[in-house]
mmCIF file with all atom_site columns, C-alpha atoms in Angstrom:
data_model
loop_
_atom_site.group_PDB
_atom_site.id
_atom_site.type_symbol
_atom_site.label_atom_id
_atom_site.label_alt_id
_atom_site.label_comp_id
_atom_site.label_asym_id
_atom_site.label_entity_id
_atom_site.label_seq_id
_atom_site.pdbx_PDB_ins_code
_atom_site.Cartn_x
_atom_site.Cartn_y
_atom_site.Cartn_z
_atom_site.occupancy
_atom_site.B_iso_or_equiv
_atom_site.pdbx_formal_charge
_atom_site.auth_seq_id
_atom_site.auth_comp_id
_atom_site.auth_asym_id
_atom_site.auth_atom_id
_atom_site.pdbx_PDB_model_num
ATOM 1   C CA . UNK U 1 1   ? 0.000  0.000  0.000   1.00 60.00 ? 1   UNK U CA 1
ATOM 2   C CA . UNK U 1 2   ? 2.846  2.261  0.892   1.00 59.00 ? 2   UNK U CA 1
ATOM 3   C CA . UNK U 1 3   ? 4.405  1.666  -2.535  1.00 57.00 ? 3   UNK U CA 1
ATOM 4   C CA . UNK U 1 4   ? 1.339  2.689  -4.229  1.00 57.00 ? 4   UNK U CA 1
ATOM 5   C CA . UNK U 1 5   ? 0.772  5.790  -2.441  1.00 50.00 ? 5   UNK U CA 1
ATOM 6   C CA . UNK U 1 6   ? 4.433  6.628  -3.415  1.00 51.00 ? 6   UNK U CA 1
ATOM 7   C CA . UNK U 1 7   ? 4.182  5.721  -6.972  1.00 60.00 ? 7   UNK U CA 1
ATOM 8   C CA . UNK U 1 8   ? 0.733  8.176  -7.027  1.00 60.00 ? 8   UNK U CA 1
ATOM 9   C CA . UNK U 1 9   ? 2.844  10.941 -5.227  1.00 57.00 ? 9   UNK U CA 1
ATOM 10  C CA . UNK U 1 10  ? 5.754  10.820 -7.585  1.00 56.00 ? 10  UNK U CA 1
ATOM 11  C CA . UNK U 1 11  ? 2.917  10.865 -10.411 1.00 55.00 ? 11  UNK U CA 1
ATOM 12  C CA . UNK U 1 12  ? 1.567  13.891 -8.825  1.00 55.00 ? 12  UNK U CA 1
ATOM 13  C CA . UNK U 1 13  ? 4.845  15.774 -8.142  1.00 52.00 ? 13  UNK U CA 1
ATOM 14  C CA . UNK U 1 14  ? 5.877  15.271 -11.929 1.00 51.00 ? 14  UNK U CA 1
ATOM 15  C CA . UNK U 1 15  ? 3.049  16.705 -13.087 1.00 54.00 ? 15  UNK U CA 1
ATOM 16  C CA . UNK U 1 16  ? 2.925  19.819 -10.745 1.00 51.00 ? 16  UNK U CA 1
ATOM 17  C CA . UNK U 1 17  ? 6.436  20.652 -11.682 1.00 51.00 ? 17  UNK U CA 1
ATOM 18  C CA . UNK U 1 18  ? 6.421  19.870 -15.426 1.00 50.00 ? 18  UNK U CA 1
ATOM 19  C CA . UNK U 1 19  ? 9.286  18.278 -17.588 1.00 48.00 ? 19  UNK U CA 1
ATOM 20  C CA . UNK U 1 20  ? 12.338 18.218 -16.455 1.00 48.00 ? 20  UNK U CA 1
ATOM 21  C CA . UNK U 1 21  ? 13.871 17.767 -20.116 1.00 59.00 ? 21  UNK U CA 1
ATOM 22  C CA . UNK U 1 22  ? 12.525 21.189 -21.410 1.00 66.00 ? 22  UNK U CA 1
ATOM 23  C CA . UNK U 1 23  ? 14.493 22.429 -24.066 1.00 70.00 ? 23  UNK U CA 1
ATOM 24  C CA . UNK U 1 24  ? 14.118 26.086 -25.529 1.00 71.00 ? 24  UNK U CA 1
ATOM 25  C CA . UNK U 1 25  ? 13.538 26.530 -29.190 1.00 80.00 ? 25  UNK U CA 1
ATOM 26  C CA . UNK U 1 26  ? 15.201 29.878 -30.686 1.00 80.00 ? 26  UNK U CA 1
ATOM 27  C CA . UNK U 1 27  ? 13.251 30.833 -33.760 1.00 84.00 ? 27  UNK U CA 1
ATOM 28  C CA . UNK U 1 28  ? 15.691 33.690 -35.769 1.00 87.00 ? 28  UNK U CA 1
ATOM 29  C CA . UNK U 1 29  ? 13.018 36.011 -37.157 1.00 90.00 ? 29  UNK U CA 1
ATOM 30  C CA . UNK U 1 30  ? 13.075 39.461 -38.720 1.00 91.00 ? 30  UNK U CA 1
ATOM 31  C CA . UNK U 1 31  ? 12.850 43.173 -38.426 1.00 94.00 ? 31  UNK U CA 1
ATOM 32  C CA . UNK U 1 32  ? 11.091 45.681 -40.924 1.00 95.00 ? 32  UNK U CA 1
ATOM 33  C CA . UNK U 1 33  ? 13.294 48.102 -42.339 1.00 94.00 ? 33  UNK U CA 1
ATOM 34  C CA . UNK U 1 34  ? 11.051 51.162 -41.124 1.00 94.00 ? 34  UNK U CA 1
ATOM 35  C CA . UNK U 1 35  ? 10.886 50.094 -37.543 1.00 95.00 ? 35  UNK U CA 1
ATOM 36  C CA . UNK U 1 36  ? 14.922 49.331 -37.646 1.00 94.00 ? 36  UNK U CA 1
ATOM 37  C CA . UNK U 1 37  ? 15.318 53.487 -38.878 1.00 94.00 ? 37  UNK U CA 1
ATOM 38  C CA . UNK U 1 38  ? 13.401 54.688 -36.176 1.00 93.00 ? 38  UNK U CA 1
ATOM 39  C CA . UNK U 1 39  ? 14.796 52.708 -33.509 1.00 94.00 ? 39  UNK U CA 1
ATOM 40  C CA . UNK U 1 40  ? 18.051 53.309 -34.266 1.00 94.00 ? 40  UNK U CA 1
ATOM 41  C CA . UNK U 1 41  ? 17.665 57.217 -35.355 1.00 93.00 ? 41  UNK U CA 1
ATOM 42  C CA . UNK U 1 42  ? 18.840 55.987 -39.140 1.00 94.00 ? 42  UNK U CA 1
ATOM 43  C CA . UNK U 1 43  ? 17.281 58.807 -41.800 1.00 93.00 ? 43  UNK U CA 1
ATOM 44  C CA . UNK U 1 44  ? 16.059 56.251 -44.514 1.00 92.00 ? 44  UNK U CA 1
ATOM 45  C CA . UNK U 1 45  ? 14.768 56.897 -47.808 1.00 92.00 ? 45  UNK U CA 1
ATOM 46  C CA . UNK U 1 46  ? 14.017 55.225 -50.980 1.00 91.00 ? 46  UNK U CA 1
ATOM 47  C CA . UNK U 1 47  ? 16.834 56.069 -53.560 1.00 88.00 ? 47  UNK U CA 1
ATOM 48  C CA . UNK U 1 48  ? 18.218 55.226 -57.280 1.00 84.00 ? 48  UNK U CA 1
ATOM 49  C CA . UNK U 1 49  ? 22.109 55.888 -56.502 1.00 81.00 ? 49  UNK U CA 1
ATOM 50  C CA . UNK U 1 50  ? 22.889 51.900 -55.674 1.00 81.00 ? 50  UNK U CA 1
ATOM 51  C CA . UNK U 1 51  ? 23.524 51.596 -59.092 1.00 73.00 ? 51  UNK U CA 1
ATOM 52  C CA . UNK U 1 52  ? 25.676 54.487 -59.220 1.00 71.00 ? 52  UNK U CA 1
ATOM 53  C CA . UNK U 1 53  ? 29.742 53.725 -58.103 1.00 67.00 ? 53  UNK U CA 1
ATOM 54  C CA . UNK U 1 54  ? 30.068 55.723 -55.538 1.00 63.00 ? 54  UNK U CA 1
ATOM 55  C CA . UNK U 1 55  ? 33.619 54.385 -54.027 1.00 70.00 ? 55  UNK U CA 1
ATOM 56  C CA . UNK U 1 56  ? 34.782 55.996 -50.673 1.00 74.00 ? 56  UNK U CA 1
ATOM 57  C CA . UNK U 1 57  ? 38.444 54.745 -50.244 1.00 69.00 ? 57  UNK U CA 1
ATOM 58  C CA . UNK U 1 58  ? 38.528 55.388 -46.844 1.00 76.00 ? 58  UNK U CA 1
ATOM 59  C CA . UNK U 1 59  ? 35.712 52.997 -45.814 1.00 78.00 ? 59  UNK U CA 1
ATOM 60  C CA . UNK U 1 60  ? 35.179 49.337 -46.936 1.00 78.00 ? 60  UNK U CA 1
ATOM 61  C CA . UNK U 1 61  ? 31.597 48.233 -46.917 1.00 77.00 ? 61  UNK U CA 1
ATOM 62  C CA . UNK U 1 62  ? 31.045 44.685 -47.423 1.00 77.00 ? 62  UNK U CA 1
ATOM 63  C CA . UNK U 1 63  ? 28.058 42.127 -47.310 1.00 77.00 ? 63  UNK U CA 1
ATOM 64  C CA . UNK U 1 64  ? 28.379 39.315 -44.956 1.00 71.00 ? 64  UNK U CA 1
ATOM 65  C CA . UNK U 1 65  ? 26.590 35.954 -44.070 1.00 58.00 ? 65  UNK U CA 1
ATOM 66  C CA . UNK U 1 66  ? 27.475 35.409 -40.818 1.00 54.00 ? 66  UNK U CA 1
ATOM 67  C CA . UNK U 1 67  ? 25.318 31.891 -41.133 1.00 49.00 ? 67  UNK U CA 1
ATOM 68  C CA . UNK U 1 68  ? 24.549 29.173 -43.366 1.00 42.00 ? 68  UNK U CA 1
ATOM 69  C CA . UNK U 1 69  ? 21.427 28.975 -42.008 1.00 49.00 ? 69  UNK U CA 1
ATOM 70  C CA . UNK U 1 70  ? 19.935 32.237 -43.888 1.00 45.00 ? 70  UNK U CA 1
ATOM 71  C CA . UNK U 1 71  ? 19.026 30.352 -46.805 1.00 51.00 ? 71  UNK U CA 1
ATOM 72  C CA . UNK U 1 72  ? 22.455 31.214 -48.562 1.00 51.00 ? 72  UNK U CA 1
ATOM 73  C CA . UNK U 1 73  ? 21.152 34.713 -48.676 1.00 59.00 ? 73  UNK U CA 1
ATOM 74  C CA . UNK U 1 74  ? 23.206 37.625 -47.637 1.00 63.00 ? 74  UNK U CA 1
ATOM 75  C CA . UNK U 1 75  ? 21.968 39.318 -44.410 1.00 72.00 ? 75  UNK U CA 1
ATOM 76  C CA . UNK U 1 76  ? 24.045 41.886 -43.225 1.00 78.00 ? 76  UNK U CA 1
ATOM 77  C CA . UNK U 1 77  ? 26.671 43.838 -43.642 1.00 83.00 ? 77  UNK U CA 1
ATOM 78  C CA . UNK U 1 78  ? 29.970 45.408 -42.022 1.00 84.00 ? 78  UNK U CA 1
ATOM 79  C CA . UNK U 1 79  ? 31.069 49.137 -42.245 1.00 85.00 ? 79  UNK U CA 1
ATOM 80  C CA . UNK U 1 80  ? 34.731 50.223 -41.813 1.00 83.00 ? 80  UNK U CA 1
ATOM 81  C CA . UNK U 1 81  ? 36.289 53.153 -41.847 1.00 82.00 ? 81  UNK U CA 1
ATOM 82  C CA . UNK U 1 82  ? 39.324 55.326 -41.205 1.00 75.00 ? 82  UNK U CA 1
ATOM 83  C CA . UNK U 1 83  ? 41.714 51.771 -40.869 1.00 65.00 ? 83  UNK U CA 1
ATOM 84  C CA . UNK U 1 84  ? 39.114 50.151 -38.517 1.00 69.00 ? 84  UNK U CA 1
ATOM 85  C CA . UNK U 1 85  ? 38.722 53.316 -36.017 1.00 76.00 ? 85  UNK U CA 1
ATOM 86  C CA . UNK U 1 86  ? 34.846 52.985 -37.254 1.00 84.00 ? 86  UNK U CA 1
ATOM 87  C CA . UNK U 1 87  ? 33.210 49.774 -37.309 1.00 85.00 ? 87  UNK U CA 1
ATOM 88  C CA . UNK U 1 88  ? 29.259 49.133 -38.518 1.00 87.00 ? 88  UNK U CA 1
ATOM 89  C CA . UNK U 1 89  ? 27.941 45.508 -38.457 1.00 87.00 ? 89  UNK U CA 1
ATOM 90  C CA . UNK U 1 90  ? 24.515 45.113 -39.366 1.00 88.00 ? 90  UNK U CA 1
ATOM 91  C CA . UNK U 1 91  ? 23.484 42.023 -37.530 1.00 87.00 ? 91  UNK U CA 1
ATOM 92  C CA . UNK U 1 92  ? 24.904 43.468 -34.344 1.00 89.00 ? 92  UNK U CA 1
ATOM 93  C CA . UNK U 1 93  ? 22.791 46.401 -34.325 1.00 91.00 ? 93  UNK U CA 1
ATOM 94  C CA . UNK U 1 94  ? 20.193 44.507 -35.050 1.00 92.00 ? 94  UNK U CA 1
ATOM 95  C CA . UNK U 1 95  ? 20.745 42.390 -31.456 1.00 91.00 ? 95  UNK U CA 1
ATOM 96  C CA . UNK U 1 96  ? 21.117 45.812 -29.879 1.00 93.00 ? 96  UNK U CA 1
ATOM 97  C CA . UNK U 1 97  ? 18.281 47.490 -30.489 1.00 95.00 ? 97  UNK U CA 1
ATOM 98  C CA . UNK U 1 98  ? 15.644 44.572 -30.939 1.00 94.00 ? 98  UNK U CA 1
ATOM 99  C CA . UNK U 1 99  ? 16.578 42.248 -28.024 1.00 92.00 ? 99  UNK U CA 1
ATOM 100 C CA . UNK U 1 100 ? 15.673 38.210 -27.449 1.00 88.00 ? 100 UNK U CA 1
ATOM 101 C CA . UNK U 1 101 ? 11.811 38.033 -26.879 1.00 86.00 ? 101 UNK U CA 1
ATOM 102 C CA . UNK U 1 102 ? 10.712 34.857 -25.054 1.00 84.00 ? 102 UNK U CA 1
ATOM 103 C CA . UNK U 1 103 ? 7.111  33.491 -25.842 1.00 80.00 ? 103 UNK U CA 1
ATOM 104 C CA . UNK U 1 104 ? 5.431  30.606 -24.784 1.00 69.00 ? 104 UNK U CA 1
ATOM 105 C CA . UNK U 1 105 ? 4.345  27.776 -27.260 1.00 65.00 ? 105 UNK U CA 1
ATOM 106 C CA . UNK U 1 106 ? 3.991  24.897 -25.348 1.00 59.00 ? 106 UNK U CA 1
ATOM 107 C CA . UNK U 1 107 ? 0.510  23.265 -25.356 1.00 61.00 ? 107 UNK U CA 1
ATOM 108 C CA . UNK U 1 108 ? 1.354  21.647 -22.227 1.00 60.00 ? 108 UNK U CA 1
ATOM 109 C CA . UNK U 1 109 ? -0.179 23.978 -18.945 1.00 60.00 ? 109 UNK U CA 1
ATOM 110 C CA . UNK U 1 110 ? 2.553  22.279 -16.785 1.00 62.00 ? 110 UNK U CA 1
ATOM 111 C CA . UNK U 1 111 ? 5.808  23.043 -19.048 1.00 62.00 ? 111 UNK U CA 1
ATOM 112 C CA . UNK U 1 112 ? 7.270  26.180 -17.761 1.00 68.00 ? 112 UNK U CA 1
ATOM 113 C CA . UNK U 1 113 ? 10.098 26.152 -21.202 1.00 77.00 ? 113 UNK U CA 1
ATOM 114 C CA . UNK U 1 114 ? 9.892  29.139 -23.087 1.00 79.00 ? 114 UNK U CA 1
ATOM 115 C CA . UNK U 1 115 ? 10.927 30.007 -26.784 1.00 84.00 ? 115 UNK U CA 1
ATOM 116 C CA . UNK U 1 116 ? 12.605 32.782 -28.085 1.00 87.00 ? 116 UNK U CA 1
ATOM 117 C CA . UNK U 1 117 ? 12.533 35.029 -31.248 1.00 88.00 ? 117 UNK U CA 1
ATOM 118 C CA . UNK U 1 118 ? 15.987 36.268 -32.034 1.00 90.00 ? 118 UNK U CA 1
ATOM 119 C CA . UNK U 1 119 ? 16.064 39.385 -34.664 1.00 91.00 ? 119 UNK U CA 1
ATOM 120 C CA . UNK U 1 120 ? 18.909 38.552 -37.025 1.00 87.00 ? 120 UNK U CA 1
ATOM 121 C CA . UNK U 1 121 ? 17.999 39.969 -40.398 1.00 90.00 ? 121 UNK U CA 1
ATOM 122 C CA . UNK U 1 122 ? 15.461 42.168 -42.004 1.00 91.00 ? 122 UNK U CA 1
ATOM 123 C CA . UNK U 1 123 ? 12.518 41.177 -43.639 1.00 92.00 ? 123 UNK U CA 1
ATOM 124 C CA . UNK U 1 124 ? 9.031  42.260 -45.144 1.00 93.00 ? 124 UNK U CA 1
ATOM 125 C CA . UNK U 1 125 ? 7.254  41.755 -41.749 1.00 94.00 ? 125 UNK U CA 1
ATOM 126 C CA . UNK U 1 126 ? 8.247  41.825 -38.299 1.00 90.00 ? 126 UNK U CA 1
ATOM 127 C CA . UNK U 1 127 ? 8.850  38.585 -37.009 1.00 90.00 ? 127 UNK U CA 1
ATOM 128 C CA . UNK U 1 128 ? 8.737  36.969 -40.198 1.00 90.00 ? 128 UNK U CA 1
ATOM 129 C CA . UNK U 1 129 ? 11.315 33.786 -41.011 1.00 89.00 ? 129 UNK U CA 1
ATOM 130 C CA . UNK U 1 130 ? 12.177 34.703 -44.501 1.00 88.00 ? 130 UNK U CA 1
ATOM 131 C CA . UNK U 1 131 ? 14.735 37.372 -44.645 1.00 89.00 ? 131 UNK U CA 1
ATOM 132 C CA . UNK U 1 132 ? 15.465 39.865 -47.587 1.00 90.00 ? 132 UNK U CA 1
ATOM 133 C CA . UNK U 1 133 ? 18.663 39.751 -48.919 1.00 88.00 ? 133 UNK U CA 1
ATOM 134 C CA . UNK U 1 134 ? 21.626 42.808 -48.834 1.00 86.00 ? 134 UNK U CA 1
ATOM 135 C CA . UNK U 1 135 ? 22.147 43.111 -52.522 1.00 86.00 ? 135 UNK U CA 1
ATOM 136 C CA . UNK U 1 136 ? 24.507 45.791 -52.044 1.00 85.00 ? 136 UNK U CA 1
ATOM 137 C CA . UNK U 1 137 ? 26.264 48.354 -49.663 1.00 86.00 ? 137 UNK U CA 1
ATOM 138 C CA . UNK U 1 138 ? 28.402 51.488 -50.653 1.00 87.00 ? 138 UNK U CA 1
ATOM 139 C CA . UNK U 1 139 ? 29.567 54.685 -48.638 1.00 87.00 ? 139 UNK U CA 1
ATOM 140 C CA . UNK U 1 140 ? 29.249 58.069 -50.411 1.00 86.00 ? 140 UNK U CA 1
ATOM 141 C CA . UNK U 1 141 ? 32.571 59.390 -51.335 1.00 84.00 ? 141 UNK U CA 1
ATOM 142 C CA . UNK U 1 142 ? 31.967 62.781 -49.980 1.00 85.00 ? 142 UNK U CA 1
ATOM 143 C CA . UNK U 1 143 ? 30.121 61.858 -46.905 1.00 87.00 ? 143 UNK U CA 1
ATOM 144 C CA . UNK U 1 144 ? 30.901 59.360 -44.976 1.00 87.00 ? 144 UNK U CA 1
ATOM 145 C CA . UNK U 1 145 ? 27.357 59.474 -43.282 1.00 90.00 ? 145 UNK U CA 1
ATOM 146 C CA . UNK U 1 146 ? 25.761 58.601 -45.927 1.00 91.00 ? 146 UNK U CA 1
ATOM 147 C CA . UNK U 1 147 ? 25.465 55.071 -47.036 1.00 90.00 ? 147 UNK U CA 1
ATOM 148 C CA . UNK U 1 148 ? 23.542 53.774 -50.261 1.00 90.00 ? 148 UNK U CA 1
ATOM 149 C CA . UNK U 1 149 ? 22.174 50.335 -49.179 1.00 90.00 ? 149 UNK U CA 1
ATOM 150 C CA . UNK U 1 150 ? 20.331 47.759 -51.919 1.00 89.00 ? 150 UNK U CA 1
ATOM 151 C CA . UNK U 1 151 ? 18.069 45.436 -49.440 1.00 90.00 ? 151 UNK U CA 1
ATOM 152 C CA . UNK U 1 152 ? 15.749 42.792 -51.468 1.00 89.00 ? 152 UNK U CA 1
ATOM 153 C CA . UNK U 1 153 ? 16.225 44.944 -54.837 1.00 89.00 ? 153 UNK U CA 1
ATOM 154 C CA . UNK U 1 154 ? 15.277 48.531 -53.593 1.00 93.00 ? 154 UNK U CA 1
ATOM 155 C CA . UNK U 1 155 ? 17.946 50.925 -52.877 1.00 92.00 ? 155 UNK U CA 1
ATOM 156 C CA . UNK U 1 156 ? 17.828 52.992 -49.682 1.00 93.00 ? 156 UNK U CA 1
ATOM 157 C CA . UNK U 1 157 ? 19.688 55.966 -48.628 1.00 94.00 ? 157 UNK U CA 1
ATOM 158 C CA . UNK U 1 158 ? 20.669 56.149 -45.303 1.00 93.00 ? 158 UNK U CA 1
ATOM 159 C CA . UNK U 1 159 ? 21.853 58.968 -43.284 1.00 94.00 ? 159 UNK U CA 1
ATOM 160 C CA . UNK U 1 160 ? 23.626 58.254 -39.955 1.00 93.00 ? 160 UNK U CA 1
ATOM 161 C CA . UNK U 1 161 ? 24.552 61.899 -39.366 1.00 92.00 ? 161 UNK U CA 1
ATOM 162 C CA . UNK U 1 162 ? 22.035 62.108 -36.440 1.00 90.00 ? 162 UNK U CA 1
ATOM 163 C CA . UNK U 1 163 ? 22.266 58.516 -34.630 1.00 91.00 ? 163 UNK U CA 1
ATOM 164 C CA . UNK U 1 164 ? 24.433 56.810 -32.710 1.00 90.00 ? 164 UNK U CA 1
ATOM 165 C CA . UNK U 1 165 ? 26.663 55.241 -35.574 1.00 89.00 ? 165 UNK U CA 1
ATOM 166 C CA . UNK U 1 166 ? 27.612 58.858 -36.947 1.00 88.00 ? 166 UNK U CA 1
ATOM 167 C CA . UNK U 1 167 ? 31.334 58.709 -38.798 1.00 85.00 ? 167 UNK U CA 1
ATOM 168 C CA . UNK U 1 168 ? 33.279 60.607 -37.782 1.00 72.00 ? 168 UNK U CA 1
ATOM 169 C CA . UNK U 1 169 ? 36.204 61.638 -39.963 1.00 57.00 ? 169 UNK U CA 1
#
């Protein structure tokens, strides 16, 4: 009799405290370009100079893909200027300004795991999976503030002057 009250106690703990073998699932989701500007105090507007060359030697602005797992796409993209005194990177700005959001999933009333959108890349919606890809980045070769960015085939002209990732020359 003892054992069965003990076996029906155990029972009943388990399911009070929930799973012990909860694993969180990180879902890497993106941000809109227009909420991205205004958190970060980036002017943006839609431009036609990506196609122009317009070749700052001072600052190298490349496209990276930090990850395999973005489709093959490229997602971001590093600024550096003035021999590395200035340094821009896309996805880490990203992790700045739009932190880790946890959100529970779980069907279960008695798992306590959690999930977790991480913003990584932007995309047409917030939160969406599917990111647009960085076509193109180039620096304007009279001011360094401005930065002619191609993201998913429209061209964007962004202005840094007044945020925190100013150049400074």
């Amino acid at each position: 009799m003892k054992l069965t009250y003990l076996i029906i106690f155990s029972l009943f703990a388990v399911m009070l405290t929930g799973c012990s073998d909860c694993e969180s699932d990180y879902d890497a989701v993106g941000v809109t370009i227009n909420d991205f500007t205004a958190r970060t105090g980036i002017t943006s507007m839609i431009s036609q100079a990506c196609a122009d060359t317009h070749k700052n030697v001072n600052c190298i602005a490349q496209t990276n893909n930090p990850s395999s797992e973005y489709y093959g796409t490229q997602q971001g993209f590093v600024v550096q200027c003035n021999s590395g005194q200035y340094k821009f990177d896309l996805q880490e700005t990203i992790h700045a300004y739009f932190p880790m959001e946890s959100y529970k999933e779980k069907d279960d009333p008695f798992e306590k795991c959690y999930d977790y959108w991480v913003y990584d890349f932007f995309s047409t919606a917030h939160k969406s999976e599917v990111p647009l890809p960085i076509n193109s980045i180039q620096i304007d070769e009279t001011d360094y503030n401005i930065w002619y960015v191609s993201i998913g085939g429209t061209c964007y002209q962004w202005n840094v002057a007044n945020s925190n990732y100013a150049v400074t020359k």
